[in-house]
Amino acid sequence: MAGSRSFRQRLVDTGTTGLFILPCVITLSLLLIYPFAYGFYVAFFKTNLVNKWTFVGLDNFVKAFTDSKMYSALWVTVKFTIVVVALHFLLGIVFALLLNKDIAGRTFFRVLLVLPWLFPEVVIANLWKWIFNASSGIFNSALQALGFINEPMSWLGSMTLALPCVIFVCVWKGYPLVMIQMLAGLQSIPTDRYEVAKLDGANKWQIFRYVTFPGLKPTLMVTLILDTVWWFKHVTMIFVLTSGGPVNATTTISIEIYKQAFEYSNAYGYSAALAVIVFAICVLISLVQRRLLREDDK
Amino acid sequence: MRKVRNKFTASLLAGSVILSGFGAMGAAAEENAEVTEVKYLSTTILETPEGDFEQEMIDKFNEAHPNIHVTVEGVPAGDLNAKLVALATSDDLPAFVMGSETTMTALYDMDMLASAEDVFDADYLEGFVEDNIASYYRDGKLYGIPYFGGAQGIVYRKDVMEELGLEVPTTWDEFVEVLQAMTRDTDGDGTIDNWGIAIVGTRNGSGATRFQPIIHNFGCDEFYQDEDGMWQTDIGSEKYTAALKAFTDLNNEYGVVPPGVVEVGYPEAVALLTSNQANMLITGSNAIGAIIAQAPELKGKLASMPNIPVERSVSAAGGFAFFITTKDEEEQAAAAEFIKYFLEDENEIDFAELTGRIPIRKEARANERVSSMPELEGFLSALENVWIPPTIPGYNEIEDILSESYQAVFTGTMSVEEASAIAGERAQGICDAANNE
């Protein structure tokens, strides 16, 4: 009888647990799983998403892997992501270390350095678009006034300068997030570790190498994964600044996906296939980064 | 006793309030039941000066028609197709939509359109200028009600032309000479600050649709059907190469275009004219309204001419139309009522004077207030030979094909011949796909 009651109790407990989890499961299913599954499903069709659905099997994937445009867009994406993320971390760590010190006006500098992160991406992209504008941009005017250039330059219209300019804007926009994470990480490192290191005669570099860096590593890795995936699939600022141009100089894979779906021939199936490939790449990136972290811990 | 009387009075009052409440609700419900709600998508509602005019029309209509309530949702022109697909997939399209011929192609492809012939009577449809209504037919049925026309041509600074003693060019060589004469250092600091022409060189529809009339006048048709009904293309041909060279030479060879041509979108091009940095713009007639809205001092100083003829002189009728997307007959009738009101001759003429957008009703087009507008003269003469866009599936991609090729040449990434060949390959791909369907 006791066993039966216990079984019933277990059933009730399971039901209660299930009830608590249910809202989360429903929300996740609606917001994440359904769109993902739908996107994956669409990748196997030639479709206008409404009344024309022709099953094409793996054709969209075959086309993607044989299309030189995808490789060219992927290469631009890889260059863009590596440089943006590397500079985010460089600036983020340097500024976090500075702001972690007891310097005069620390609050003011904290607010100032976080400002780019507070503005919407569209606003920032439009702002820099006008700053870089060839005919009436303040950047050209300043360089001309200082005598660095004789005539206006087309920064966002140059095949060689457009990507560096886009990277610069994305670094400017994105470093505060890394800085805040690093600052939080730095402040969670117990101060007695620094005291012990100093007592042991460690110099500044050794303190950073053996105390600060290991203490920051968990935050560092989470931020690295988030930042890499975020910028790998970034669209907004690149689209506003250059729309992927000139020619294909700043066409990342996400820009290519958007154009395939909405600007070329409404190739929703093909662009969904590209999106599935990007998803796989992002999963791979996060797996590699997690593996590296685990191996390093061992 | 007094207490009882008070209670009775209170109950009576409460009862009457409740009853009058129900009565009011009933009346409101009855009133609401008679009002047909009609919503539409518009791109021009977000533009200046078009938006204010359109909102005024909606307000006036709603006031004059208590049984219909029209509301509008603004969508930026560049986002319209994406928005339509999103709404169509969720079965949430409004009663009607404003857009271009490519918008109609997308809606037709999704089987979302009601035929205009089922909603408007034949007499009313006969009142439209034939060229403006011609591109809204599919399989012999009319699906679009034109809203305004938009000839392609060149807006120029008449005052500058007169000041420099220049004649309106009629050949490409004369055109280049005029642009060279207009490209000057006006403040004497040794650097050029005033250029002949602003070119929209961005890689999008805005740039591509301004390059299209150039290739058309060089005798190049993007797509056409041969005697066997097979789709063919002139993209990549000698004619296309010549058009691409002439167009890109304006920047690369003659330097008559402000710096940063591939960065210049339509708003930037308009800004170049209003800030006296450029004197001409290849555009639709709507640029007149946009320029004068930004720089009212230019009123009377602008004129227009058709695009320079080379092998021929043609212009797309262009413009936007209304497309009925609701299947509900009551909503269709209400939408038709609003569209007819919007397109009344007087409204069309006011709209043309304000914006430079060309009327599409025969009587409004013929009205002297329109035909005597000096800013519209060139555009109206461009419409003497109207070019009808092809109905090939996948036509949308042509905008990217054209803009990729001029950007490649502007930036020096490719030679004219290489860019032309690549554009030809892409256009041929569209033909092949259409021929194999």
PDB file of C-alpha atoms in Angstrom, chain B residues 121-343:
ATOM      1  CA  ASP B 121     -16.551  48.541 -63.910  1.00  0.00           C
ATOM      2  CA  ALA B 122     -15.322  48.586 -67.497  1.00  0.00           C
ATOM      3  CA  ASP B 123     -16.208  52.261 -68.052  1.00  0.00           C
ATOM      4  CA  TYR B 124     -14.026  53.314 -65.159  1.00  0.00           C
ATOM      5  CA  LEU B 125     -11.117  51.188 -66.383  1.00  0.00           C
ATOM      6  CA  GLU B 126     -11.321  52.814 -69.796  1.00  0.00           C
ATOM      7  CA  GLY B 127     -10.459  56.144 -68.175  1.00  0.00           C
ATOM      8  CA  PHE B 128      -6.838  55.057 -67.586  1.00  0.00           C
ATOM      9  CA  VAL B 129      -4.001  55.903 -69.959  1.00  0.00           C
ATOM     10  CA  GLU B 130      -3.425  52.635 -71.893  1.00  0.00           C
ATOM     11  CA  ASP B 131       0.371  52.631 -71.463  1.00  0.00           C
ATOM     12  CA  ASN B 132       0.014  52.935 -67.709  1.00  0.00           C
ATOM     13  CA  ILE B 133      -2.372  50.034 -67.391  1.00  0.00           C
ATOM     14  CA  ALA B 134      -0.665  47.764 -69.950  1.00  0.00           C
ATOM     15  CA  SER B 135       1.943  46.234 -67.636  1.00  0.00           C
ATOM     16  CA  TYR B 136      -0.631  45.186 -65.032  1.00  0.00           C
ATOM     17  CA  TYR B 137      -2.121  42.390 -67.132  1.00  0.00           C
ATOM     18  CA  ARG B 138      -1.303  38.722 -66.616  1.00  0.00           C
ATOM     19  CA  ASP B 139      -2.774  36.041 -68.866  1.00  0.00           C
ATOM     20  CA  GLY B 140      -5.195  38.556 -70.327  1.00  0.00           C
ATOM     21  CA  LYS B 141      -6.596  39.721 -66.991  1.00  0.00           C
ATOM     22  CA  LEU B 142      -6.031  43.080 -65.323  1.00  0.00           C
ATOM     23  CA  TYR B 143      -4.764  42.971 -61.740  1.00  0.00           C
ATOM     24  CA  GLY B 144      -3.493  46.482 -61.037  1.00  0.00           C
ATOM     25  CA  ILE B 145      -5.145  49.897 -60.853  1.00  0.00           C
ATOM     26  CA  PRO B 146      -2.440  52.467 -61.645  1.00  0.00           C
ATOM     27  CA  TYR B 147      -1.828  55.028 -58.909  1.00  0.00           C
ATOM     28  CA  PHE B 148       0.683  57.251 -60.713  1.00  0.00           C
ATOM     29  CA  GLY B 149       3.005  57.058 -63.676  1.00  0.00           C
ATOM     30  CA  GLY B 150       6.748  57.515 -63.577  1.00  0.00           C
ATOM     31  CA  ALA B 151       8.520  58.186 -66.827  1.00  0.00           C
ATOM     32  CA  GLN B 152      12.291  57.807 -66.925  1.00  0.00           C
ATOM     33  CA  GLY B 153      14.348  60.809 -67.892  1.00  0.00           C
ATOM     34  CA  ILE B 154      16.877  63.344 -66.691  1.00  0.00           C
ATOM     35  CA  VAL B 155      16.179  66.193 -64.259  1.00  0.00           C
ATOM     36  CA  TYR B 156      18.580  69.095 -64.743  1.00  0.00           C
ATOM     37  CA  ARG B 157      19.312  72.571 -63.461  1.00  0.00           C
ATOM     38  CA  LYS B 158      17.856  74.804 -66.149  1.00  0.00           C
ATOM     39  CA  ASP B 159      19.339  77.927 -64.545  1.00  0.00           C
ATOM     40  CA  VAL B 160      22.881  76.504 -64.583  1.00  0.00           C
ATOM     41  CA  MET B 161      22.487  75.400 -68.179  1.00  0.00           C
ATOM     42  CA  GLU B 162      21.393  78.932 -69.150  1.00  0.00           C
ATOM     43  CA  GLU B 163      24.105  80.575 -67.071  1.00  0.00           C
ATOM     44  CA  LEU B 164      26.775  78.534 -68.872  1.00  0.00           C
ATOM     45  CA  GLY B 165      25.160  79.098 -72.275  1.00  0.00           C
ATOM     46  CA  LEU B 166      24.622  75.362 -72.843  1.00  0.00           C
ATOM     47  CA  GLU B 167      22.043  73.723 -75.111  1.00  0.00           C
ATOM     48  CA  VAL B 168      19.988  70.686 -74.094  1.00  0.00           C
ATOM     49  CA  PRO B 169      21.986  67.706 -75.457  1.00  0.00           C
ATOM     50  CA  THR B 170      20.416  65.396 -78.036  1.00  0.00           C
ATOM     51  CA  THR B 171      23.272  62.916 -78.613  1.00  0.00           C
ATOM     52  CA  TRP B 172      25.512  61.027 -76.189  1.00  0.00           C
ATOM     53  CA  ASP B 173      28.588  63.029 -77.274  1.00  0.00           C
ATOM     54  CA  GLU B 174      26.766  66.313 -76.685  1.00  0.00           C
ATOM     55  CA  PHE B 175      25.606  64.947 -73.320  1.00  0.00           C
ATOM     56  CA  VAL B 176      29.200  64.272 -72.252  1.00  0.00           C
ATOM     57  CA  GLU B 177      30.283  67.751 -73.437  1.00  0.00           C
ATOM     58  CA  VAL B 178      27.510  69.438 -71.445  1.00  0.00           C
ATOM     59  CA  LEU B 179      28.411  67.433 -68.336  1.00  0.00           C
ATOM     60  CA  GLN B 180      32.081  68.357 -68.718  1.00  0.00           C
ATOM     61  CA  ALA B 181      31.156  72.039 -69.007  1.00  0.00           C
ATOM     62  CA  MET B 182      29.013  71.782 -65.878  1.00  0.00           C
ATOM     63  CA  THR B 183      31.801  70.166 -63.841  1.00  0.00           C
ATOM     64  CA  ARG B 184      33.539  73.132 -62.264  1.00  0.00           C
ATOM     65  CA  ASP B 185      35.415  74.674 -59.370  1.00  0.00           C
ATOM     66  CA  THR B 186      32.858  77.291 -58.356  1.00  0.00           C
ATOM     67  CA  ASP B 187      34.654  78.747 -55.336  1.00  0.00           C
ATOM     68  CA  GLY B 188      38.079  79.046 -56.942  1.00  0.00           C
ATOM     69  CA  ASP B 189      39.936  76.929 -54.364  1.00  0.00           C
ATOM     70  CA  GLY B 190      41.485  74.742 -57.030  1.00  0.00           C
ATOM     71  CA  THR B 191      39.250  71.700 -56.484  1.00  0.00           C
ATOM     72  CA  ILE B 192      36.069  70.720 -58.288  1.00  0.00           C
ATOM     73  CA  ASP B 193      32.974  71.213 -56.135  1.00  0.00           C
ATOM     74  CA  ASN B 194      30.204  71.087 -58.728  1.00  0.00           C
ATOM     75  CA  TRP B 195      29.735  68.051 -60.945  1.00  0.00           C
ATOM     76  CA  GLY B 196      27.763  67.459 -64.109  1.00  0.00           C
ATOM     77  CA  ILE B 197      25.602  64.557 -62.976  1.00  0.00           C
ATOM     78  CA  ALA B 198      24.762  62.545 -59.870  1.00  0.00           C
ATOM     79  CA  ILE B 199      24.541  58.831 -60.612  1.00  0.00           C
ATOM     80  CA  VAL B 200      22.798  56.392 -58.297  1.00  0.00           C
ATOM     81  CA  GLY B 201      25.495  53.713 -58.233  1.00  0.00           C
ATOM     82  CA  THR B 202      24.406  51.561 -55.302  1.00  0.00           C
ATOM     83  CA  ARG B 203      23.897  47.855 -55.856  1.00  0.00           C
ATOM     84  CA  ASN B 204      20.134  47.759 -55.635  1.00  0.00           C
ATOM     85  CA  GLY B 205      16.930  48.380 -57.550  1.00  0.00           C
ATOM     86  CA  SER B 206      17.224  52.116 -57.106  1.00  0.00           C
ATOM     87  CA  GLY B 207      20.499  52.181 -59.035  1.00  0.00           C
ATOM     88  CA  ALA B 208      19.571  49.472 -61.529  1.00  0.00           C
ATOM     89  CA  THR B 209      16.311  51.104 -62.593  1.00  0.00           C
ATOM     90  CA  ARG B 210      18.271  54.260 -63.457  1.00  0.00           C
ATOM     91  CA  PHE B 211      20.755  52.299 -65.582  1.00  0.00           C
ATOM     92  CA  GLN B 212      17.938  50.418 -67.341  1.00  0.00           C
ATOM     93  CA  PRO B 213      16.824  53.364 -69.545  1.00  0.00           C
ATOM     94  CA  ILE B 214      20.420  53.786 -70.713  1.00  0.00           C
ATOM     95  CA  ILE B 215      20.664  50.191 -71.922  1.00  0.00           C
ATOM     96  CA  HIS B 216      17.193  50.410 -73.456  1.00  0.00           C
ATOM     97  CA  ASN B 217      18.163  53.507 -75.446  1.00  0.00           C
ATOM     98  CA  PHE B 218      21.334  51.714 -76.591  1.00  0.00           C
ATOM     99  CA  GLY B 219      18.935  49.209 -78.180  1.00  0.00           C
ATOM    100  CA  CYS B 220      19.311  46.475 -75.580  1.00  0.00           C
ATOM    101  CA  ASP B 221      16.328  44.463 -74.312  1.00  0.00           C
ATOM    102  CA  GLU B 222      16.941  42.556 -71.110  1.00  0.00           C
ATOM    103  CA  PHE B 223      14.572  39.756 -72.137  1.00  0.00           C
ATOM    104  CA  TYR B 224      12.359  39.119 -75.153  1.00  0.00           C
ATOM    105  CA  GLN B 225      10.641  36.137 -76.710  1.00  0.00           C
ATOM    106  CA  ASP B 226      11.734  34.959 -80.151  1.00  0.00           C
ATOM    107  CA  GLU B 227       9.399  33.633 -82.857  1.00  0.00           C
ATOM    108  CA  ASP B 228       9.264  30.243 -81.125  1.00  0.00           C
ATOM    109  CA  GLY B 229       8.300  31.830 -77.823  1.00  0.00           C
ATOM    110  CA  MET B 230      11.720  31.107 -76.304  1.00  0.00           C
ATOM    111  CA  TRP B 231      13.195  33.733 -73.976  1.00  0.00           C
ATOM    112  CA  GLN B 232      16.357  35.476 -75.188  1.00  0.00           C
ATOM    113  CA  THR B 233      18.517  38.252 -73.746  1.00  0.00           C
ATOM    114  CA  ASP B 234      20.610  41.143 -75.056  1.00  0.00           C
ATOM    115  CA  ILE B 235      22.532  41.396 -71.782  1.00  0.00           C
ATOM    116  CA  GLY B 236      26.165  40.637 -72.520  1.00  0.00           C
ATOM    117  CA  SER B 237      25.761  41.645 -76.192  1.00  0.00           C
ATOM    118  CA  GLU B 238      27.746  44.398 -77.929  1.00  0.00           C
ATOM    119  CA  LYS B 239      24.876  46.803 -77.334  1.00  0.00           C
ATOM    120  CA  TYR B 240      24.932  46.083 -73.617  1.00  0.00           C
ATOM    121  CA  THR B 241      28.706  46.434 -73.485  1.00  0.00           C
ATOM    122  CA  ALA B 242      28.486  49.794 -75.281  1.00  0.00           C
ATOM    123  CA  ALA B 243      25.815  51.034 -72.839  1.00  0.00           C
ATOM    124  CA  LEU B 244      27.832  49.865 -69.841  1.00  0.00           C
ATOM    125  CA  LYS B 245      30.961  51.579 -71.165  1.00  0.00           C
ATOM    126  CA  ALA B 246      29.189  54.859 -71.920  1.00  0.00           C
ATOM    127  CA  PHE B 247      27.537  54.884 -68.500  1.00  0.00           C
ATOM    128  CA  THR B 248      30.631  54.035 -66.454  1.00  0.00           C
ATOM    129  CA  ASP B 249      32.882  56.323 -68.532  1.00  0.00           C
ATOM    130  CA  LEU B 250      30.968  59.276 -67.083  1.00  0.00           C
ATOM    131  CA  ASN B 251      32.754  58.528 -63.815  1.00  0.00           C
ATOM    132  CA  ASN B 252      35.866  56.588 -64.786  1.00  0.00           C
ATOM    133  CA  GLU B 253      36.867  58.450 -67.949  1.00  0.00           C
ATOM    134  CA  TYR B 254      35.313  61.923 -67.845  1.00  0.00           C
ATOM    135  CA  GLY B 255      35.092  62.557 -64.091  1.00  0.00           C
ATOM    136  CA  VAL B 256      31.754  64.353 -64.318  1.00  0.00           C
ATOM    137  CA  VAL B 257      30.264  62.424 -61.370  1.00  0.00           C
ATOM    138  CA  PRO B 258      30.785  63.327 -57.672  1.00  0.00           C
ATOM    139  CA  PRO B 259      33.228  61.043 -55.816  1.00  0.00           C
ATOM    140  CA  GLY B 260      32.040  57.783 -54.292  1.00  0.00           C
ATOM    141  CA  VAL B 261      29.603  56.863 -57.059  1.00  0.00           C
ATOM    142  CA  VAL B 262      28.937  53.315 -55.778  1.00  0.00           C
ATOM    143  CA  GLU B 263      27.966  54.736 -52.377  1.00  0.00           C
ATOM    144  CA  VAL B 264      25.412  57.136 -53.815  1.00  0.00           C
ATOM    145  CA  GLY B 265      21.845  55.918 -53.353  1.00  0.00           C
ATOM    146  CA  TYR B 266      18.747  57.850 -54.407  1.00  0.00           C
ATOM    147  CA  PRO B 267      18.529  59.987 -51.208  1.00  0.00           C
ATOM    148  CA  GLU B 268      22.223  60.883 -51.496  1.00  0.00           C
ATOM    149  CA  ALA B 269      21.793  61.729 -55.185  1.00  0.00           C
ATOM    150  CA  VAL B 270      18.890  64.045 -54.378  1.00  0.00           C
ATOM    151  CA  ALA B 271      21.018  65.616 -51.637  1.00  0.00           C
ATOM    152  CA  LEU B 272      23.803  66.236 -54.184  1.00  0.00           C
ATOM    153  CA  LEU B 273      21.358  68.216 -56.323  1.00  0.00           C
ATOM    154  CA  THR B 274      19.821  70.137 -53.455  1.00  0.00           C
ATOM    155  CA  SER B 275      23.256  71.046 -52.065  1.00  0.00           C
ATOM    156  CA  ASN B 276      24.375  72.391 -55.469  1.00  0.00           C
ATOM    157  CA  GLN B 277      27.032  69.704 -55.883  1.00  0.00           C
ATOM    158  CA  ALA B 278      25.455  68.185 -59.000  1.00  0.00           C
ATOM    159  CA  ASN B 279      23.387  69.536 -61.870  1.00  0.00           C
ATOM    160  CA  MET B 280      21.653  66.501 -63.372  1.00  0.00           C
ATOM    161  CA  LEU B 281      20.121  63.238 -62.242  1.00  0.00           C
ATOM    162  CA  ILE B 282      18.915  60.227 -64.237  1.00  0.00           C
ATOM    163  CA  THR B 283      15.652  59.460 -62.506  1.00  0.00           C
ATOM    164  CA  GLY B 284      11.898  59.157 -62.535  1.00  0.00           C
ATOM    165  CA  SER B 285       9.712  62.252 -62.440  1.00  0.00           C
ATOM    166  CA  ASN B 286       9.127  61.753 -58.701  1.00  0.00           C
ATOM    167  CA  ALA B 287      12.592  63.213 -58.035  1.00  0.00           C
ATOM    168  CA  ILE B 288      11.168  66.649 -58.829  1.00  0.00           C
ATOM    169  CA  GLY B 289       8.913  66.558 -55.756  1.00  0.00           C
ATOM    170  CA  ALA B 290      11.700  65.184 -53.568  1.00  0.00           C
ATOM    171  CA  ILE B 291      14.178  67.858 -54.696  1.00  0.00           C
ATOM    172  CA  ILE B 292      11.773  70.765 -54.274  1.00  0.00           C
ATOM    173  CA  ALA B 293      10.624  69.454 -50.879  1.00  0.00           C
ATOM    174  CA  GLN B 294      14.248  69.600 -49.693  1.00  0.00           C
ATOM    175  CA  ALA B 295      15.217  72.800 -51.506  1.00  0.00           C
ATOM    176  CA  PRO B 296      12.136  74.947 -52.248  1.00  0.00           C
ATOM    177  CA  GLU B 297      14.425  77.630 -53.701  1.00  0.00           C
ATOM    178  CA  LEU B 298      14.951  75.319 -56.712  1.00  0.00           C
ATOM    179  CA  LYS B 299      11.292  75.654 -57.741  1.00  0.00           C
ATOM    180  CA  GLY B 300      11.324  77.047 -61.288  1.00  0.00           C
ATOM    181  CA  LYS B 301      15.020  76.234 -61.757  1.00  0.00           C
ATOM    182  CA  LEU B 302      14.507  72.600 -62.701  1.00  0.00           C
ATOM    183  CA  ALA B 303      13.609  71.100 -66.056  1.00  0.00           C
ATOM    184  CA  SER B 304      13.594  67.621 -67.521  1.00  0.00           C
ATOM    185  CA  MET B 305      14.572  65.867 -70.738  1.00  0.00           C
ATOM    186  CA  PRO B 306      14.191  62.296 -71.967  1.00  0.00           C
ATOM    187  CA  ASN B 307      17.172  59.992 -71.559  1.00  0.00           C
ATOM    188  CA  ILE B 308      19.673  60.530 -74.360  1.00  0.00           C
ATOM    189  CA  PRO B 309      18.598  58.587 -77.463  1.00  0.00           C
ATOM    190  CA  VAL B 310      21.275  56.400 -79.060  1.00  0.00           C
ATOM    191  CA  GLU B 311      19.695  53.545 -81.038  1.00  0.00           C
ATOM    192  CA  ARG B 312      16.189  54.500 -79.919  1.00  0.00           C
ATOM    193  CA  SER B 313      14.363  56.648 -77.369  1.00  0.00           C
ATOM    194  CA  VAL B 314      12.046  54.760 -75.017  1.00  0.00           C
ATOM    195  CA  SER B 315      10.848  55.026 -71.439  1.00  0.00           C
ATOM    196  CA  ALA B 316       9.081  52.641 -69.106  1.00  0.00           C
ATOM    197  CA  ALA B 317       5.672  53.891 -68.016  1.00  0.00           C
ATOM    198  CA  GLY B 318       6.780  52.972 -64.514  1.00  0.00           C
ATOM    199  CA  GLY B 319       4.896  54.156 -61.507  1.00  0.00           C
ATOM    200  CA  PHE B 320       2.899  52.308 -58.902  1.00  0.00           C
ATOM    201  CA  ALA B 321      -0.497  50.657 -58.796  1.00  0.00           C
ATOM    202  CA  PHE B 322      -3.011  49.354 -56.275  1.00  0.00           C
ATOM    203  CA  PHE B 323      -3.552  45.603 -56.098  1.00  0.00           C
ATOM    204  CA  ILE B 324      -6.669  44.170 -54.442  1.00  0.00           C
ATOM    205  CA  THR B 325      -5.697  41.239 -52.220  1.00  0.00           C
ATOM    206  CA  THR B 326      -8.879  40.633 -50.225  1.00  0.00           C
ATOM    207  CA  LYS B 327     -11.410  38.036 -51.353  1.00  0.00           C
ATOM    208  CA  ASP B 328     -14.174  39.644 -49.259  1.00  0.00           C
ATOM    209  CA  GLU B 329     -16.561  41.391 -51.654  1.00  0.00           C
ATOM    210  CA  GLU B 330     -17.549  44.056 -49.126  1.00  0.00           C
ATOM    211  CA  GLU B 331     -13.908  44.951 -48.513  1.00  0.00           C
ATOM    212  CA  GLN B 332     -13.242  44.885 -52.257  1.00  0.00           C
ATOM    213  CA  ALA B 333     -16.065  47.368 -52.836  1.00  0.00           C
ATOM    214  CA  ALA B 334     -14.842  49.607 -50.020  1.00  0.00           C
ATOM    215  CA  ALA B 335     -11.273  49.485 -51.350  1.00  0.00           C
ATOM    216  CA  ALA B 336     -12.520  50.362 -54.837  1.00  0.00           C
ATOM    217  CA  GLU B 337     -14.483  53.296 -53.415  1.00  0.00           C
ATOM    218  CA  PHE B 338     -11.346  54.658 -51.748  1.00  0.00           C
ATOM    219  CA  ILE B 339      -9.130  54.121 -54.796  1.00  0.00           C
ATOM    220  CA  LYS B 340     -11.644  55.933 -57.024  1.00  0.00           C
ATOM    221  CA  TYR B 341     -11.731  58.819 -54.557  1.00  0.00           C
ATOM    222  CA  PHE B 342      -7.929  58.952 -54.403  1.00  0.00           C
ATOM    223  CA  LEU B 343      -7.694  58.984 -58.197  1.00  0.00           C
TER     224      LEU B 343
END
